[in-house]
Amino acid sequence: MGRGLVVVGVAVTVAVTACAVAAVVVGKRVKSRRKWRRVVGVLAELEQGCETTVGRLKQVVDAMAVEMHAGLASEGGSKLKMLLTFVDTLPNGSEKGIYYALDLGGTNFRVLRVQLGGQRSILEPDVERRPIPQHLMTSTSEDLFDFIASLLKEFVEKEGDVSDTTLMRRRELGFTFSFPVKQTSVSTGILIKWTKGFGIEDTVGREVSECLEQAMARIGLNVRVAALVNDTVGTLALGHYHDPDTIAAVIIGTGTNACYLERTDAIIKCQGLLTTSGGMVVNMEWGNFWSSHLPRTSYDIELDADSPNPNDQGFEKMISGMYLGDIVRRVILRMSHEADIFGDALPKLSMPFILRTPLMAEMHEDDSPELTKVARILKDTLEIPDVPLKVRKLVVKVCDVVTRRAARLAAAGIVGILKKIGRDGSGGITGGRSRSDIKMKRTVVAIEGGLYTSYTMFREYLHEAMKEILGEEAAQHVTLMVTEDGSGVGAALLAATHSSDPVDNVQLL
Ligand code: ADP
Ligand code: MG
């Protein structure tokens, strides 16, 4: 009897323990299911916030066209500055001679020598690249331009035995200066402000080409600045050189911007503007575009508030390579706060800009079944080890949502330009006619920048959205043409078209 009780007692204890273990397991499962649901909720909210239906994209197209009008109507009339460039002639392929280019404003400073042979032939340019020494970026105007001029002099002196009529003329140069400039002629302009880590107070408000020409004069170098250009304008020039149907250029790299060829009579803020061609290239500075139709999330709002330029460059912050990785990081951070699916103590995940866009692209495009690249990047860059496969899949999905929105908005921006100049197949502002009555002109948009050229998914989403917005038929008439190195070769081409002394006019001695 006593023994029997003990046995029953043991059995009851085992049963109670088993129940308790089961309860813990079930409890854990319920908890983990709840966590997972919360994380999926964050994703669903992101997807909803980033929605870019064709209807919404068309509203963005219209808003872009409207803002372009407003920016052309009056100074300060829109967040789009719509800057005049005074470039009224684009290269057509017949340019001849040797021209130089300086490119300041990208990652490196570059000097180029470009030899143009007419008939759209460009010999492989000579290029020299140098980083700008850090101290010169915040030194004095004279120090910076002396440095640039001395490199140019060194480069020019290595010209070798070029037996060209150009050498009997004064050398000419296209200067790509990718900072905000108020242009006063094709070859002159006043620096509005420095960006990208430069901060030399005494250059602000000064005429940029004059700063360079004075520095050249100090060391006895005789080169004329024939064109002072923005990198988008160089890209348009190079595109037009290769294909005369090119009417706009877009750069989507670290930042984003666009320019296009406008009729001078549409540039209302500058009445009486006369150009021989009747047109002028306008630098939109579209990174600063804004519209209430843009799908904005809490992540965008936080990113903007934390940035050194809040309320500035709103479109750029949703689209360009500088920011996409950081939007993804912010979503992952939110997910980790909502539910600790990434484990705890994640100091790296809180560091702004630690997840660069090329790494985000690598995760997005990881096609291994186990998502091994995603696991490696999470571990190496964000110091989050042992992330389960289903969470890795979630991270890929976040990259997809952020990039898809960016690419589709960029596409809407491009169609906005086409709409403004009546090249979107809709009849433009004249309206009235149905799509089928309109014979669309072939239209080429030159495009460059690392985000577009190196990120396949971004490019594919952009192309897909262009077709969705324009419709298959109209989209067939629009070509996006990759034009690499407009900021170098394009500037030299503009020096040629705006030469004071084109080679063809030079009398052979
Ligand atoms: P910049 O804009 O500085 O003149 P690029 O046009 O070469 O230079 O663009 C570089 C930018 O493009 C990088 O900052 C990065 O954001 C983006 N990028 C470059 N390579 C990739 C890549 N493989 N995937 C995604 N983004 C990339
Ligand atoms: Mg660039």
mmCIF file of N, CA and C in Angstrom, residues 350-421:
data_model
loop_
_atom_site.group_PDB
_atom_site.id
_atom_site.type_symbol
_atom_site.label_atom_id
_atom_site.label_comp_id
_atom_site.label_asym_id
_atom_site.label_seq_id
_atom_site.Cartn_x
_atom_site.Cartn_y
_atom_site.Cartn_z
ATOM 1 N N SER A 350 22.745 50.869 -34.277
ATOM 2 C CA SER A 350 22.298 52.237 -33.984
ATOM 3 C C SER A 350 23.194 53.286 -34.630
ATOM 4 N N MET A 351 24.220 52.845 -35.336
ATOM 5 C CA MET A 351 25.148 53.833 -35.915
ATOM 6 C C MET A 351 24.684 54.285 -37.297
ATOM 7 N N PRO A 352 24.387 55.573 -37.457
ATOM 8 C CA PRO A 352 23.932 56.058 -38.758
ATOM 9 C C PRO A 352 24.932 55.733 -39.866
ATOM 10 N N PHE A 353 24.418 55.394 -41.007
ATOM 11 C CA PHE A 353 25.190 55.175 -42.243
ATOM 12 C C PHE A 353 26.172 54.014 -42.182
ATOM 13 N N ILE A 354 26.035 53.134 -41.176
ATOM 14 C CA ILE A 354 26.961 52.001 -41.115
ATOM 15 C C ILE A 354 26.652 50.980 -42.214
ATOM 16 N N LEU A 355 25.384 50.925 -42.595
ATOM 17 C CA LEU A 355 25.018 49.997 -43.675
ATOM 18 C C LEU A 355 25.005 50.772 -44.998
ATOM 19 N N ARG A 356 26.091 50.645 -45.741
ATOM 20 C CA ARG A 356 26.205 51.386 -47.001
ATOM 21 C C ARG A 356 25.324 50.732 -48.066
ATOM 22 N N THR A 357 24.911 51.543 -49.031
ATOM 23 C CA THR A 357 23.991 51.031 -50.049
ATOM 24 C C THR A 357 24.565 49.854 -50.869
ATOM 25 N N PRO A 358 25.848 49.841 -51.239
ATOM 26 C CA PRO A 358 26.337 48.661 -51.977
ATOM 27 C C PRO A 358 26.175 47.364 -51.166
ATOM 28 N N LEU A 359 26.297 47.437 -49.842
ATOM 29 C CA LEU A 359 26.102 46.227 -49.019
ATOM 30 C C LEU A 359 24.630 45.826 -48.987
ATOM 31 N N MET A 360 23.793 46.829 -48.905
ATOM 32 C CA MET A 360 22.352 46.568 -48.948
ATOM 33 C C MET A 360 22.003 45.882 -50.273
ATOM 34 N N ALA A 361 22.593 46.381 -51.372
ATOM 35 C CA ALA A 361 22.335 45.791 -52.688
ATOM 36 C C ALA A 361 22.802 44.330 -52.720
ATOM 37 N N GLU A 362 23.942 44.089 -52.083
ATOM 38 C CA GLU A 362 24.473 42.720 -52.072
ATOM 39 C C GLU A 362 23.518 41.777 -51.322
ATOM 40 N N MET A 363 22.946 42.250 -50.237
ATOM 41 C CA MET A 363 21.979 41.434 -49.501
ATOM 42 C C MET A 363 20.736 41.201 -50.355
ATOM 43 N N HIS A 364 20.267 42.285 -50.978
ATOM 44 C CA HIS A 364 19.048 42.219 -51.793
ATOM 45 C C HIS A 364 19.215 41.209 -52.927
ATOM 46 N N GLU A 365 20.425 41.186 -53.495
ATOM 47 C CA GLU A 365 20.639 40.354 -54.684
ATOM 48 C C GLU A 365 21.279 39.005 -54.352
ATOM 49 N N ASP A 366 21.292 38.655 -53.075
ATOM 50 C CA ASP A 366 21.841 37.352 -52.657
ATOM 51 C C ASP A 366 20.915 36.245 -53.166
ATOM 52 N N ASP A 367 21.422 35.441 -54.104
ATOM 53 C CA ASP A 367 20.532 34.398 -54.640
ATOM 54 C C ASP A 367 20.888 33.010 -54.116
ATOM 55 N N SER A 368 21.709 32.947 -53.060
ATOM 56 C CA SER A 368 22.042 31.631 -52.495
ATOM 57 C C SER A 368 20.842 31.139 -51.674
ATOM 58 N N PRO A 369 20.548 29.821 -51.711
ATOM 59 C CA PRO A 369 19.354 29.328 -51.012
ATOM 60 C C PRO A 369 19.380 29.630 -49.512
ATOM 61 N N GLU A 370 20.564 29.660 -48.920
ATOM 62 C CA GLU A 370 20.662 29.896 -47.472
ATOM 63 C C GLU A 370 20.896 31.376 -47.132
ATOM 64 N N LEU A 371 20.891 32.205 -48.149
ATOM 65 C CA LEU A 371 21.161 33.647 -47.969
ATOM 66 C C LEU A 371 22.451 33.860 -47.166
ATOM 67 N N THR A 372 23.516 33.270 -47.668
ATOM 68 C CA THR A 372 24.778 33.319 -46.927
ATOM 69 C C THR A 372 25.394 34.721 -46.917
ATOM 70 N N LYS A 373 25.187 35.474 -48.003
ATOM 71 C CA LYS A 373 25.755 36.836 -48.030
ATOM 72 C C LYS A 373 25.030 37.714 -47.022
ATOM 73 N N VAL A 374 23.718 37.506 -46.915
ATOM 74 C CA VAL A 374 22.949 38.293 -45.940
ATOM 75 C C VAL A 374 23.491 38.005 -44.543
ATOM 76 N N ALA A 375 23.693 36.714 -44.260
ATOM 77 C CA ALA A 375 24.203 36.327 -42.933
ATOM 78 C C ALA A 375 25.564 36.959 -42.680
ATOM 79 N N ARG A 376 26.425 36.958 -43.714
ATOM 80 C CA ARG A 376 27.772 37.500 -43.543
ATOM 81 C C ARG A 376 27.737 39.011 -43.298
ATOM 82 N N ILE A 377 26.922 39.714 -44.080
ATOM 83 C CA ILE A 377 26.873 41.180 -43.925
ATOM 84 C C ILE A 377 26.264 41.565 -42.572
ATOM 85 N N LEU A 378 25.211 40.829 -42.163
ATOM 86 C CA LEU A 378 24.608 41.130 -40.851
ATOM 87 C C LEU A 378 25.641 40.920 -39.753
ATOM 88 N N LYS A 379 26.443 39.858 -39.925
ATOM 89 C CA LYS A 379 27.428 39.546 -38.883
ATOM 90 C C LYS A 379 28.613 40.524 -38.934
ATOM 91 N N ASP A 380 29.182 40.708 -40.134
ATOM 92 C CA ASP A 380 30.407 41.513 -40.235
ATOM 93 C C ASP A 380 30.146 43.008 -40.062
ATOM 94 N N THR A 381 29.074 43.503 -40.656
ATOM 95 C CA THR A 381 28.864 44.954 -40.649
ATOM 96 C C THR A 381 28.046 45.401 -39.445
ATOM 97 N N LEU A 382 26.983 44.647 -39.159
ATOM 98 C CA LEU A 382 26.102 45.086 -38.067
ATOM 99 C C LEU A 382 26.367 44.320 -36.774
ATOM 100 N N GLU A 383 27.293 43.373 -36.844
ATOM 101 C CA GLU A 383 27.644 42.538 -35.685
ATOM 102 C C GLU A 383 26.413 41.849 -35.080
ATOM 103 N N ILE A 384 25.569 41.315 -36.001
ATOM 104 C CA ILE A 384 24.428 40.511 -35.551
ATOM 105 C C ILE A 384 24.687 39.077 -36.037
ATOM 106 N N PRO A 385 25.148 38.182 -35.140
ATOM 107 C CA PRO A 385 25.447 36.821 -35.585
ATOM 108 C C PRO A 385 24.209 35.922 -35.535
ATOM 109 N N ASP A 386 24.314 34.775 -36.171
ATOM 110 C CA ASP A 386 23.318 33.691 -36.066
ATOM 111 C C ASP A 386 21.879 34.135 -36.309
ATOM 112 N N VAL A 387 21.666 34.885 -37.367
ATOM 113 C CA VAL A 387 20.291 35.295 -37.675
ATOM 114 C C VAL A 387 19.603 34.142 -38.418
ATOM 115 N N PRO A 388 18.450 33.677 -37.926
ATOM 116 C CA PRO A 388 17.781 32.548 -38.591
ATOM 117 C C PRO A 388 17.366 32.876 -40.028
ATOM 118 N N LEU A 389 17.227 31.844 -40.825
ATOM 119 C CA LEU A 389 16.931 32.030 -42.249
ATOM 120 C C LEU A 389 15.670 32.868 -42.463
ATOM 121 N N LYS A 390 14.630 32.576 -41.667
ATOM 122 C CA LYS A 390 13.385 33.311 -41.953
ATOM 123 C C LYS A 390 13.530 34.809 -41.641
ATOM 124 N N VAL A 391 14.408 35.154 -40.699
ATOM 125 C CA VAL A 391 14.654 36.580 -40.427
ATOM 126 C C VAL A 391 15.536 37.176 -41.539
ATOM 127 N N ARG A 392 16.449 36.370 -42.055
ATOM 128 C CA ARG A 392 17.287 36.848 -43.171
ATOM 129 C C ARG A 392 16.397 37.173 -44.378
ATOM 130 N N LYS A 393 15.373 36.332 -44.571
ATOM 131 C CA LYS A 393 14.453 36.573 -45.693
ATOM 132 C C LYS A 393 13.706 37.889 -45.489
ATOM 133 N N LEU A 394 13.400 38.155 -44.258
ATOM 134 C CA LEU A 394 12.701 39.398 -43.921
ATOM 135 C C LEU A 394 13.580 40.615 -44.258
ATOM 136 N N VAL A 395 14.867 40.506 -43.950
ATOM 137 C CA VAL A 395 15.802 41.607 -44.235
ATOM 138 C C VAL A 395 15.863 41.864 -45.744
ATOM 139 N N VAL A 396 15.894 40.777 -46.532
ATOM 140 C CA VAL A 396 15.928 40.927 -47.990
ATOM 141 C C VAL A 396 14.666 41.657 -48.452
ATOM 142 N N LYS A 397 13.565 41.305 -47.831
ATOM 143 C CA LYS A 397 12.286 41.933 -48.214
ATOM 144 C C LYS A 397 12.317 43.436 -47.911
ATOM 145 N N VAL A 398 12.927 43.804 -46.787
ATOM 146 C CA VAL A 398 13.028 45.231 -46.440
ATOM 147 C C VAL A 398 13.852 45.962 -47.521
ATOM 148 N N CYS A 399 14.982 45.367 -47.909
ATOM 149 C CA CYS A 399 15.816 45.980 -48.966
ATOM 150 C C CYS A 399 14.985 46.159 -50.235
ATOM 151 N N ASP A 400 14.186 45.142 -50.534
ATOM 152 C CA ASP A 400 13.384 45.174 -51.753
ATOM 153 C C ASP A 400 12.382 46.331 -51.721
ATOM 154 N N VAL A 401 11.701 46.483 -50.610
ATOM 155 C CA VAL A 401 10.670 47.535 -50.509
ATOM 156 C C VAL A 401 11.315 48.917 -50.667
ATOM 157 N N VAL A 402 12.455 49.118 -50.007
ATOM 158 C CA VAL A 402 13.104 50.439 -50.026
ATOM 159 C C VAL A 402 13.641 50.767 -51.422
ATOM 160 N N THR A 403 14.255 49.785 -52.064
ATOM 161 C CA THR A 403 14.826 50.027 -53.393
ATOM 162 C C THR A 403 13.747 50.182 -54.458
ATOM 163 N N ARG A 404 12.699 49.372 -54.328
ATOM 164 C CA ARG A 404 11.626 49.444 -55.322
ATOM 165 C C ARG A 404 10.983 50.838 -55.287
ATOM 166 N N ARG A 405 10.735 51.345 -54.100
ATOM 167 C CA ARG A 405 10.145 52.677 -53.994
ATOM 168 C C ARG A 405 11.068 53.715 -54.627
ATOM 169 N N ALA A 406 12.366 53.637 -54.297
ATOM 170 C CA ALA A 406 13.332 54.610 -54.828
ATOM 171 C C ALA A 406 13.342 54.590 -56.350
ATOM 172 N N ALA A 407 13.430 53.393 -56.919
ATOM 173 C CA ALA A 407 13.544 53.272 -58.373
ATOM 174 C C ALA A 407 12.272 53.770 -59.060
ATOM 175 N N ARG A 408 11.134 53.458 -58.481
ATOM 176 C CA ARG A 408 9.868 53.857 -59.091
ATOM 177 C C ARG A 408 9.675 55.375 -59.000
ATOM 178 N N LEU A 409 10.130 55.974 -57.905
ATOM 179 C CA LEU A 409 10.019 57.431 -57.795
ATOM 180 C C LEU A 409 10.958 58.119 -58.793
ATOM 181 N N ALA A 410 12.139 57.549 -58.959
ATOM 182 C CA ALA A 410 13.072 58.118 -59.946
ATOM 183 C C ALA A 410 12.443 58.037 -61.340
ATOM 184 N N ALA A 411 11.786 56.924 -61.634
ATOM 185 C CA ALA A 411 11.117 56.770 -62.933
ATOM 186 C C ALA A 411 10.037 57.843 -63.091
ATOM 187 N N ALA A 412 9.265 58.074 -62.027
ATOM 188 C CA ALA A 412 8.212 59.096 -62.101
ATOM 189 C C ALA A 412 8.832 60.467 -62.357
ATOM 190 N N GLY A 413 9.991 60.733 -61.742
ATOM 191 C CA GLY A 413 10.681 62.004 -61.960
ATOM 192 C C GLY A 413 11.056 62.166 -63.436
ATOM 193 N N ILE A 414 11.575 61.099 -64.014
ATOM 194 C CA ILE A 414 11.987 61.163 -65.429
ATOM 195 C C ILE A 414 10.763 61.413 -66.318
ATOM 196 N N VAL A 415 9.675 60.699 -66.042
ATOM 197 C CA VAL A 415 8.471 60.911 -66.855
ATOM 198 C C VAL A 415 7.924 62.329 -66.635
ATOM 199 N N GLY A 416 8.130 62.871 -65.436
ATOM 200 C CA GLY A 416 7.724 64.257 -65.174
ATOM 201 C C GLY A 416 8.416 65.216 -66.139
ATOM 202 N N ILE A 417 9.713 64.992 -66.357
ATOM 203 C CA ILE A 417 10.449 65.849 -67.313
ATOM 204 C C ILE A 417 9.862 65.664 -68.713
ATOM 205 N N LEU A 418 9.638 64.405 -69.088
ATOM 206 C CA LEU A 418 9.101 64.142 -70.429
ATOM 207 C C LEU A 418 7.746 64.822 -70.589
ATOM 208 N N LYS A 419 6.953 64.769 -69.536
ATOM 209 C CA LYS A 419 5.623 65.398 -69.599
ATOM 210 C C LYS A 419 5.755 66.912 -69.781
ATOM 211 N N LYS A 420 6.694 67.511 -69.038
ATOM 212 C CA LYS A 420 6.866 68.970 -69.119
ATOM 213 C C LYS A 420 7.186 69.414 -70.543
ATOM 214 N N ILE A 421 7.939 68.580 -71.266
ATOM 215 C CA ILE A 421 8.309 69.005 -72.626
ATOM 216 C C ILE A 421 7.494 68.263 -73.697
#
